């Protein structure tokens, strides 16, 4: 009980740090200093960051990196990426350069529909509810004018409401499945406010409809919430070129002719048919996607959840990308739902998200969908290309060498010597440690 607390959220930040340092750390003074060291000197900006969540005591730093040379539909972007994994940005940059010389990336938005649900119970006959539904729908749509005025001005709003009878799966259970256009915002708050209003108005409508019996007037709204599964908020990115333009891939890997392209297509096919490989394959895609999502202040949990559900839309978890050769043309494409925004949420509040969006030319949500999907595709291409040629560790460990050198306390001179030496040698933690020991012993 000594380590429990009440009123933690009411404490000042300093009090919180002191309490934590005393109760959970061996050296409270050092812990207190370490936790405080990452506060921003600009107090106003620190206040904004603290406002994002409850009980913020410090800032957790991740590198804000850039992958340049992304040509998408003829326009060149320098793409901001926030990620800790050593080789991800290098891989994205290398794929961007690779495709820059082969016509760049192509992308198109296939849809922007967002979804939400009001889940409710009603014990009457389903047919009765279905007959009443047109009147109910008109009532619901007429009850949200104040909430949707701004969104309608921007060209969005509620698109449709459907009644879904779920009673075959759960007694008395129905859904109002509602579709939305939220323009440049992700729209979570807008959608949830509308859905909660629908919940209240559904109860009001059912309870005050004279044609219903007393028993039929009993409706129970269980919950009203957006769905993070938005299969119709969809974007496709692809690259294509002649097989001949990829011959250097095989040559550089010491493979004959079209072997590299062949292996890339087989590797992607394996990820289509085997969920174990598909999970890792898609993880590689999300390496790129999450990094841009984070950099631009979007919700990476929403994007991940949606993408993984989409990946098993036919009942088996599969690759989100596809690769094939037709008439001598190699095509590699990614189709993925991306419910994201470029206004609202953190996008204008987080100091670096703002910079990230400006770096991208302050894109619309549709344009950002295309950029994000492209980076996911580039990341996937880079990973699969390495896997089927040199293997992943060569590039990964080269990047990770810097982390190992930091961990082993290498000086700048030692690090420079090690970087030079490991250009030719295989990197591993023990190899670097042995190298440094020898260097320090004058060997
Ligand atoms: C590592 O973060 C991602 C990869 O495993 C993806 C893949 O295997 O395709 C390299």
Short mmCIF file of C-alpha atoms and ligand atoms in Angstrom, two decimals:
data_model
loop_
_atom_site.label_atom_id
_atom_site.label_comp_id
_atom_site.label_asym_id
_atom_site.label_seq_id
_atom_site.Cartn_x
_atom_site.Cartn_y
_atom_site.Cartn_z
CA UNK A 1 0.00 0.00 0.00
CA UNK A 2 2.97 2.25 0.50
CA UNK A 3 3.22 2.63 -3.25
CA UNK A 4 -0.41 3.56 -3.85
CA UNK A 5 -1.56 7.14 -3.94
CA UNK A 6 -4.74 9.17 -4.08
CA UNK A 7 -4.98 12.65 -5.55
CA UNK A 8 -1.99 12.02 -7.85
CA UNK A 9 -3.57 13.96 -10.71
CA UNK A 10 -4.01 17.00 -8.43
CA UNK A 11 -0.31 17.16 -7.55
CA UNK A 12 1.96 19.60 -9.37
CA UNK A 13 4.36 18.10 -11.87
CA UNK A 14 7.25 18.59 -9.42
CA UNK A 15 5.31 16.86 -6.62
CA UNK A 16 4.48 13.95 -8.93
CA UNK A 17 8.14 13.50 -9.87
CA UNK A 18 9.24 13.73 -6.24
CA UNK A 19 6.65 11.20 -5.13
CA UNK A 20 7.61 8.76 -7.92
CA UNK A 21 11.34 9.26 -7.38
CA UNK A 22 10.99 8.49 -3.66
CA UNK A 23 8.69 5.50 -4.03
CA UNK A 24 9.94 3.73 -7.15
CA UNK A 25 13.63 4.52 -7.68
CA UNK A 26 16.83 3.42 -5.93
CA UNK A 27 18.40 6.84 -6.35
CA UNK A 28 15.56 9.38 -6.02
CA UNK A 29 17.73 12.39 -6.69
CA UNK A 30 19.15 11.00 -9.95
CA UNK A 31 15.68 9.84 -11.03
CA UNK A 32 14.18 13.25 -10.28
CA UNK A 33 16.87 14.94 -12.34
CA UNK A 34 16.58 12.49 -15.24
CA UNK A 35 12.80 12.88 -15.43
CA UNK A 36 13.04 16.66 -15.32
CA UNK A 37 15.88 16.92 -17.82
CA UNK A 38 13.54 16.43 -20.77
CA UNK A 39 11.16 19.28 -19.99
CA UNK A 40 11.11 21.88 -22.73
CA UNK A 41 12.66 25.24 -21.86
CA UNK A 42 9.74 26.99 -23.61
CA UNK A 43 7.09 26.85 -20.87
CA UNK A 44 4.18 27.64 -23.16
CA UNK A 45 5.05 24.72 -25.46
CA UNK A 46 5.57 22.46 -22.44
CA UNK A 47 2.10 23.41 -21.20
CA UNK A 48 0.62 22.46 -24.56
CA UNK A 49 2.34 19.07 -24.48
CA UNK A 50 1.33 18.45 -20.85
CA UNK A 51 -2.25 19.22 -21.88
CA UNK A 52 -2.35 16.22 -24.24
CA UNK A 53 -2.78 13.70 -21.41
CA UNK A 54 -3.42 13.32 -17.70
CA UNK A 55 -0.45 12.99 -15.33
CA UNK A 56 2.28 14.01 -17.78
CA UNK A 57 5.56 14.28 -15.89
CA UNK A 58 8.15 14.47 -18.67
CA UNK A 59 8.62 14.21 -22.43
CA UNK A 60 9.61 10.99 -24.18
CA UNK A 61 11.92 11.80 -27.05
CA UNK A 62 11.99 10.02 -30.38
CA UNK A 63 13.99 11.12 -33.41
CA UNK A 64 12.17 13.26 -35.97
CA UNK A 65 13.74 12.19 -39.27
CA UNK A 66 13.20 12.94 -42.93
CA UNK A 67 13.12 10.67 -45.98
CA UNK A 68 13.67 12.88 -49.05
CA UNK A 69 13.11 12.22 -52.77
CA UNK A 70 9.62 10.75 -52.58
CA UNK A 71 8.02 11.47 -55.95
CA UNK A 72 4.29 10.76 -55.78
CA UNK A 73 2.09 11.43 -58.82
CA UNK A 74 4.87 13.65 -60.18
CA UNK A 75 5.24 15.79 -57.03
CA UNK A 76 8.35 15.51 -54.86
CA UNK A 77 8.08 15.36 -51.07
CA UNK A 78 10.55 15.28 -48.19
CA UNK A 79 8.66 13.03 -45.77
CA UNK A 80 8.88 13.49 -41.97
CA UNK A 81 9.14 10.23 -40.00
CA UNK A 82 9.13 9.64 -36.24
CA UNK A 83 10.47 6.20 -35.37
CA UNK A 84 13.15 4.64 -33.19
CA UNK A 85 14.04 1.61 -35.32
CA UNK A 86 17.52 2.12 -36.78
CA UNK A 87 17.11 1.15 -40.41
CA UNK A 88 13.57 2.30 -41.22
CA UNK A 89 14.28 5.83 -42.45
CA UNK A 90 17.38 4.69 -44.35
CA UNK A 91 15.31 1.98 -46.06
CA UNK A 92 12.49 4.41 -46.94
CA UNK A 93 15.00 6.93 -48.34
CA UNK A 94 16.73 4.27 -50.38
CA UNK A 95 13.43 3.00 -51.84
CA UNK A 96 12.36 6.58 -52.60
CA UNK A 97 15.59 7.18 -54.56
CA UNK A 98 15.29 3.82 -56.29
CA UNK A 99 11.80 4.62 -57.61
CA UNK A 100 12.63 8.25 -58.34
CA UNK A 101 14.75 6.88 -61.17
CA UNK A 102 11.91 4.65 -62.35
CA UNK A 103 8.97 7.03 -62.67
CA UNK A 104 8.27 7.56 -58.98
CA UNK A 105 5.25 6.37 -56.98
CA UNK A 106 1.61 6.56 -58.01
CA UNK A 107 -1.33 6.81 -55.64
CA UNK A 108 -5.09 7.27 -55.66
CA UNK A 109 -7.73 7.65 -52.99
CA UNK A 110 -10.49 5.07 -53.49
CA UNK A 111 -12.84 6.42 -50.80
CA UNK A 112 -13.04 8.58 -47.68
CA UNK A 113 -16.09 7.19 -45.86
CA UNK A 114 -15.85 6.93 -42.04
CA UNK A 115 -18.22 4.84 -39.94
CA UNK A 116 -19.90 4.83 -36.55
CA UNK A 117 -22.45 2.69 -34.74
CA UNK A 118 -25.24 3.04 -32.21
CA UNK A 119 -25.64 -0.38 -30.60
CA UNK A 120 -29.03 -0.96 -29.03
CA UNK A 121 -31.48 -3.54 -27.73
CA UNK A 122 -35.13 -3.70 -28.65
CA UNK A 123 -37.41 -6.60 -27.83
CA UNK A 124 -40.15 -6.10 -30.45
CA UNK A 125 -40.56 -7.89 -33.78
CA UNK A 126 -37.72 -6.97 -36.21
CA UNK A 127 -40.20 -6.29 -39.03
CA UNK A 128 -41.91 -3.64 -36.92
CA UNK A 129 -38.64 -1.76 -36.44
CA UNK A 130 -37.78 -2.06 -40.12
CA UNK A 131 -41.16 -0.54 -41.04
CA UNK A 132 -40.60 2.33 -38.64
CA UNK A 133 -37.00 2.92 -39.76
CA UNK A 134 -37.57 5.48 -42.59
CA UNK A 135 -39.42 7.71 -40.11
CA UNK A 136 -36.77 7.14 -37.44
CA UNK A 137 -33.99 7.96 -39.90
CA UNK A 138 -35.65 11.24 -40.92
CA UNK A 139 -36.07 12.10 -37.25
CA UNK A 140 -32.39 11.38 -36.48
CA UNK A 141 -31.12 13.33 -39.48
CA UNK A 142 -33.29 16.28 -38.45
CA UNK A 143 -31.89 16.28 -34.93
CA UNK A 144 -28.23 17.02 -35.67
CA UNK A 145 -28.25 20.30 -37.61
CA UNK A 146 -26.41 22.20 -34.89
CA UNK A 147 -23.69 19.53 -34.65
CA UNK A 148 -23.10 19.20 -38.39
CA UNK A 149 -23.36 22.84 -39.52
CA UNK A 150 -19.59 23.42 -39.74
CA UNK A 151 -18.87 20.08 -41.31
CA UNK A 152 -21.61 20.58 -43.91
CA UNK A 153 -20.09 23.96 -44.78
CA UNK A 154 -16.81 22.16 -45.49
CA UNK A 155 -18.60 19.64 -47.73
CA UNK A 156 -18.99 16.82 -45.20
CA UNK A 157 -21.51 15.51 -42.69
CA UNK A 158 -23.63 12.39 -42.26
CA UNK A 159 -23.92 10.39 -45.49
CA UNK A 160 -26.38 7.69 -44.48
CA UNK A 161 -27.84 5.68 -41.62
CA UNK A 162 -28.60 1.97 -41.97
CA UNK A 163 -30.47 -0.30 -39.61
CA UNK A 164 -28.65 -3.58 -39.09
CA UNK A 165 -30.62 -6.44 -37.58
CA UNK A 166 -28.13 -8.45 -35.51
CA UNK A 167 -30.70 -10.54 -33.65
CA UNK A 168 -29.51 -13.75 -35.31
CA UNK A 169 -26.22 -13.32 -33.43
CA UNK A 170 -27.44 -11.74 -30.18
CA UNK A 171 -31.06 -11.55 -28.96
CA UNK A 172 -32.74 -8.14 -29.45
CA UNK A 173 -29.51 -6.56 -30.72
CA UNK A 174 -29.52 -3.94 -33.52
CA UNK A 175 -27.13 -1.34 -34.87
CA UNK A 176 -27.59 2.02 -36.47
CA UNK A 177 -24.61 1.97 -38.79
CA UNK A 178 -23.85 5.51 -39.87
CA UNK A 179 -21.48 6.70 -42.58
CA UNK A 180 -19.74 10.07 -42.51
CA UNK A 181 -17.63 12.34 -44.67
CA UNK A 182 -15.30 14.26 -42.36
CA UNK A 183 -13.26 16.13 -45.03
CA UNK A 184 -9.78 17.01 -43.78
CA UNK A 185 -10.33 15.95 -40.17
CA UNK A 186 -10.06 12.42 -38.82
CA UNK A 187 -13.44 13.28 -37.35
CA UNK A 188 -13.51 11.13 -34.22
CA UNK A 189 -15.03 13.82 -31.98
CA UNK A 190 -17.51 14.91 -34.65
CA UNK A 191 -18.62 11.34 -35.27
CA UNK A 192 -18.95 10.45 -31.60
CA UNK A 193 -20.96 13.60 -30.81
CA UNK A 194 -23.38 12.83 -33.65
CA UNK A 195 -23.69 9.19 -32.56
CA UNK A 196 -24.42 10.08 -28.95
CA UNK A 197 -27.12 12.46 -30.16
CA UNK A 198 -28.52 9.64 -32.30
CA UNK A 199 -28.57 7.40 -29.23
CA UNK A 200 -30.58 9.94 -27.22
CA UNK A 201 -32.92 10.65 -30.13
CA UNK A 202 -33.45 6.96 -30.84
CA UNK A 203 -34.70 6.52 -27.27
CA UNK A 204 -36.86 9.63 -27.54
CA UNK A 205 -38.36 8.51 -30.88
CA UNK A 206 -39.16 4.97 -29.77
CA UNK A 207 -40.54 6.06 -26.42
CA UNK A 208 -42.78 8.73 -27.96
CA UNK A 209 -44.13 6.87 -31.00
CA UNK A 210 -47.88 6.41 -30.41
CA UNK A 211 -48.13 3.51 -32.90
CA UNK A 212 -45.98 1.35 -30.61
CA UNK A 213 -47.28 -0.69 -27.70
CA UNK A 214 -46.00 -0.04 -24.18
CA UNK A 215 -43.70 -3.02 -24.45
CA UNK A 216 -42.36 -1.91 -27.85
CA UNK A 217 -41.53 1.51 -26.46
CA UNK A 218 -38.77 -0.04 -24.40
CA UNK A 219 -35.43 0.54 -26.11
CA UNK A 220 -31.96 0.39 -24.55
CA UNK A 221 -28.97 2.11 -26.13
CA UNK A 222 -25.91 0.06 -25.14
CA UNK A 223 -23.29 2.40 -26.62
CA UNK A 224 -22.62 4.88 -29.38
CA UNK A 225 -19.13 5.05 -30.85
CA UNK A 226 -17.24 5.34 -34.12
CA UNK A 227 -15.87 2.22 -35.73
CA UNK A 228 -12.14 2.24 -36.33
CA UNK A 229 -12.74 -0.19 -39.17
CA UNK A 230 -13.23 1.98 -42.24
CA UNK A 231 -12.78 -0.26 -45.29
CA UNK A 232 -14.15 2.48 -47.55
CA UNK A 233 -11.65 5.09 -46.40
CA UNK A 234 -9.18 3.51 -48.75
CA UNK A 235 -6.05 4.45 -50.64
CA UNK A 236 -3.87 2.63 -53.16
CA UNK A 237 -0.18 3.31 -53.86
CA UNK A 238 1.88 1.52 -56.48
CA UNK A 239 5.09 1.45 -58.45
CA UNK A 240 5.68 -0.15 -61.80
CA UNK A 241 8.45 -0.49 -64.33
CA UNK A 242 9.73 -2.93 -66.91
CA UNK A 243 11.47 -6.00 -65.58
CA UNK A 244 14.57 -4.87 -67.48
CA UNK A 245 14.73 -1.74 -65.29
CA UNK A 246 15.14 -4.00 -62.26
CA UNK A 247 17.97 -6.07 -63.58
CA UNK A 248 20.57 -4.23 -61.50
CA UNK A 249 18.71 -5.54 -58.42
CA UNK A 250 19.63 -9.08 -59.37
CA UNK A 251 23.10 -8.13 -60.60
CA UNK A 252 23.99 -6.32 -57.35
CA UNK A 253 22.90 -9.38 -55.39
CA UNK A 254 24.88 -11.73 -57.63
CA UNK A 255 21.66 -13.30 -58.94
CA UNK A 256 20.90 -14.23 -62.54
CA UNK A 257 18.51 -12.18 -64.75
CA UNK A 258 15.04 -11.73 -63.34
CA UNK A 259 15.74 -13.72 -60.18
CA UNK A 260 15.32 -10.75 -57.82
CA UNK A 261 11.94 -9.75 -59.28
CA UNK A 262 10.86 -13.36 -59.21
CA UNK A 263 11.81 -13.68 -55.57
CA UNK A 264 10.09 -10.40 -54.64
CA UNK A 265 6.83 -11.64 -56.20
CA UNK A 266 7.20 -15.00 -54.43
CA UNK A 267 7.96 -13.32 -51.09
CA UNK A 268 4.81 -11.21 -51.37
CA UNK A 269 2.79 -14.26 -52.43
CA UNK A 270 4.04 -16.09 -49.32
CA UNK A 271 2.75 -13.19 -47.22
CA UNK A 272 -0.62 -13.53 -48.98
CA UNK A 273 -1.01 -17.19 -48.08
CA UNK A 274 0.76 -17.52 -44.70
CA UNK A 275 -0.45 -15.44 -41.72
CA UNK A 276 2.88 -15.89 -39.87
CA UNK A 277 4.78 -14.24 -42.69
CA UNK A 278 1.90 -11.81 -43.39
CA UNK A 279 2.17 -10.39 -39.87
CA UNK A 280 5.87 -9.60 -40.27
CA UNK A 281 5.38 -8.38 -43.84
CA UNK A 282 2.62 -5.99 -42.74
CA UNK A 283 4.68 -4.94 -39.72
CA UNK A 284 7.28 -3.75 -42.23
CA UNK A 285 4.57 -1.73 -44.01
CA UNK A 286 3.50 -0.17 -40.70
CA UNK A 287 7.13 0.73 -39.94
CA UNK A 288 6.75 3.37 -42.62
CA UNK A 289 3.08 4.18 -42.08
CA UNK A 290 3.26 4.65 -38.30
CA UNK A 291 6.34 6.86 -38.61
CA UNK A 292 4.52 9.37 -40.84
CA UNK A 293 1.30 9.03 -38.84
CA UNK A 294 3.18 9.91 -35.65
CA UNK A 295 5.13 12.75 -37.27
CA UNK A 296 1.91 14.36 -38.53
CA UNK A 297 0.08 14.09 -35.20
CA UNK A 298 -2.34 11.36 -36.30
CA UNK A 299 -3.67 8.38 -34.35
CA UNK A 300 -1.44 5.40 -35.10
CA UNK A 301 -3.53 2.98 -33.00
CA UNK A 302 -6.57 3.75 -35.14
CA UNK A 303 -4.60 3.26 -38.34
CA UNK A 304 -3.03 0.00 -37.11
CA UNK A 305 -6.31 -1.45 -35.84
CA UNK A 306 -8.04 -0.60 -39.11
CA UNK A 307 -5.22 -1.92 -41.30
CA UNK A 308 -5.01 -5.25 -39.51
CA UNK A 309 -8.78 -5.80 -39.68
CA UNK A 310 -8.65 -4.99 -43.40
CA UNK A 311 -5.80 -7.48 -43.79
CA UNK A 312 -8.14 -10.27 -42.68
CA UNK A 313 -11.31 -9.08 -44.41
CA UNK A 314 -11.79 -12.45 -46.16
CA UNK A 315 -11.35 -14.39 -42.91
CA UNK A 316 -7.59 -14.95 -43.09
CA UNK A 317 -4.88 -12.47 -42.19
CA UNK A 318 -2.99 -11.64 -45.41
CA UNK A 319 -0.43 -9.29 -46.91
CA UNK A 320 -1.68 -5.76 -47.51
CA UNK A 321 0.55 -5.47 -50.59
CA UNK A 322 0.69 -7.41 -53.84
CA UNK A 323 3.41 -7.83 -56.46
CA UNK A 324 3.28 -9.37 -59.91
CA UNK A 325 4.70 -9.24 -63.42
CA UNK A 326 2.42 -8.91 -66.43
CA UNK A 327 3.61 -8.48 -70.02
CA UNK A 328 7.11 -7.75 -68.77
CA UNK A 329 5.92 -5.01 -66.37
CA UNK A 330 6.59 -5.43 -62.66
CA UNK A 331 3.94 -3.91 -60.38
CA UNK A 332 4.06 -3.61 -56.61
CA UNK A 333 1.03 -2.11 -54.87
CA UNK A 334 -0.42 -1.47 -51.46
CA UNK A 335 -4.12 -0.96 -50.75
CA UNK A 336 -4.91 0.14 -47.22
CA UNK A 337 -7.61 2.00 -45.30
CA UNK A 338 -6.18 5.17 -43.70
CA UNK A 339 -8.64 7.11 -41.53
CA UNK A 340 -6.48 10.20 -40.94
CA UNK A 341 -6.72 13.97 -40.89
CA UNK A 342 -4.73 17.13 -41.45
CA UNK A 343 -6.83 19.46 -39.31
CA UNK A 344 -8.03 19.14 -35.72
CA UNK A 345 -6.69 16.78 -33.07
CA UNK A 346 -2.98 17.20 -32.42
CA UNK A 347 -2.18 18.28 -35.97
CA UNK A 348 -2.15 21.99 -35.18
CA UNK A 349 -1.15 21.68 -31.52
CA UNK A 350 1.94 19.53 -31.51
CA UNK A 351 4.82 21.85 -32.42
CA UNK A 352 6.56 19.28 -34.61
CA UNK A 353 3.38 17.87 -36.18
CA UNK A 354 2.75 21.39 -37.44
CA UNK A 355 6.23 21.50 -38.99
CA UNK A 356 5.75 18.02 -40.44
CA UNK A 357 2.57 19.07 -42.22
CA UNK A 358 4.15 22.25 -43.51
CA UNK A 359 7.12 20.22 -44.80
CA UNK A 360 4.58 18.22 -46.80
CA UNK A 361 2.99 21.42 -48.17
CA UNK A 362 0.03 21.39 -45.75
CA UNK A 363 -1.72 18.56 -47.60
CA UNK A 364 -5.41 17.73 -47.54
CA UNK A 365 -6.35 14.50 -45.76
CA UNK A 366 -6.65 12.81 -49.17
CA UNK A 367 -3.15 13.90 -50.16
CA UNK A 368 -1.76 12.76 -46.81
CA UNK A 369 -3.45 9.36 -47.30
CA UNK A 370 -1.51 8.99 -50.56
CA UNK A 371 1.79 10.07 -48.96
CA UNK A 372 1.37 7.70 -46.00
CA UNK A 373 0.42 4.73 -48.20
CA UNK A 374 3.39 5.45 -50.45
CA UNK A 375 5.82 5.39 -47.53
CA UNK A 376 4.28 2.09 -46.37
CA UNK A 377 4.78 0.68 -49.86
CA UNK A 378 8.36 2.00 -50.07
CA UNK A 379 9.16 0.47 -46.69
CA UNK A 380 7.69 -2.85 -47.75
CA UNK A 381 9.59 -2.82 -51.03
CA UNK A 382 12.87 -2.01 -49.26
CA UNK A 383 12.36 -4.79 -46.69
CA UNK A 384 11.37 -7.45 -49.23
CA UNK A 385 14.15 -6.40 -51.62
CA UNK A 386 16.73 -6.84 -48.81
CA UNK A 387 15.18 -10.07 -47.59
CA UNK A 388 15.38 -11.78 -50.99
CA UNK A 389 18.85 -10.49 -51.85
CA UNK A 390 21.36 -9.53 -49.12
CA UNK A 391 19.22 -10.40 -46.09
CA UNK A 392 17.99 -7.80 -43.63
CA UNK A 393 20.76 -7.88 -41.04
CA UNK A 394 23.48 -6.32 -43.16
CA UNK A 395 21.71 -2.96 -43.46
CA UNK A 396 20.01 -3.20 -40.08
CA UNK A 397 23.16 -3.91 -38.08
CA UNK A 398 25.14 -1.23 -39.94
CA UNK A 399 22.56 1.30 -38.68
CA UNK A 400 22.41 -0.30 -35.27
CA UNK A 401 26.21 0.02 -34.92
CA UNK A 402 25.80 3.61 -33.69
CA UNK A 403 23.50 2.40 -30.87
CA UNK A 404 25.97 -0.33 -29.87
CA UNK A 405 28.85 2.16 -29.82
CA UNK A 406 26.84 4.50 -27.59
CA UNK A 407 25.94 1.63 -25.30
CA UNK A 408 29.61 0.67 -25.00
CA UNK A 409 30.63 4.26 -24.25
CA UNK A 410 32.81 4.69 -27.36
CA UNK A 411 34.52 8.08 -27.77
CA UNK A 412 34.12 9.97 -31.05
CA UNK A 413 37.52 8.75 -32.26
CA UNK A 414 36.76 5.15 -31.31
CA UNK A 415 33.35 5.39 -33.00
CA UNK A 416 34.87 6.77 -36.21
CA UNK A 417 37.45 3.95 -36.26
CA UNK A 418 34.74 1.36 -35.60
CA UNK A 419 32.49 2.73 -38.37
CA UNK A 420 35.41 2.42 -40.79
CA UNK A 421 36.32 -1.09 -39.61
CA UNK A 422 32.75 -2.45 -39.68
CA UNK A 423 32.20 -1.32 -43.29
CA UNK A 424 33.94 -4.60 -44.12
CA UNK A 425 32.99 -6.76 -41.13
CA UNK A 426 29.81 -8.30 -39.75
CA UNK A 427 28.32 -6.19 -36.95
CA UNK A 428 27.31 -7.86 -33.70
CA UNK A 429 27.33 -6.61 -30.12
CA UNK A 430 30.18 -8.94 -29.14
CA UNK A 431 32.21 -8.17 -32.28
CA UNK A 432 31.98 -4.44 -31.53
CA UNK A 433 32.87 -4.99 -27.86
CA UNK A 434 35.92 -7.09 -28.82
CA UNK A 435 36.94 -4.48 -31.39
CA UNK A 436 36.77 -1.70 -28.80
CA UNK A 437 38.65 -3.78 -26.20
CA UNK A 438 41.44 -4.40 -28.71
CA UNK A 439 41.50 -0.76 -29.73
CA UNK A 440 41.69 0.36 -26.12
CA UNK A 441 44.44 -2.15 -25.41
CA UNK A 442 46.36 -0.55 -28.28
CA UNK A 443 45.81 -3.58 -30.57
C1 LIG B 1 11.54 -5.14 -39.34
O1 LIG B 1 11.13 -4.10 -38.50
C2 LIG B 1 10.57 -5.29 -40.48
C3 LIG B 1 10.83 -6.49 -41.37
O2 LIG B 1 10.84 -7.68 -40.60
C4 LIG B 1 9.70 -6.53 -42.38
C5 LIG B 1 9.68 -7.77 -43.25
O3 LIG B 1 10.17 -8.82 -42.82
O4 LIG B 1 9.12 -7.66 -44.35
C6 LIG B 1 12.16 -6.39 -42.08
#
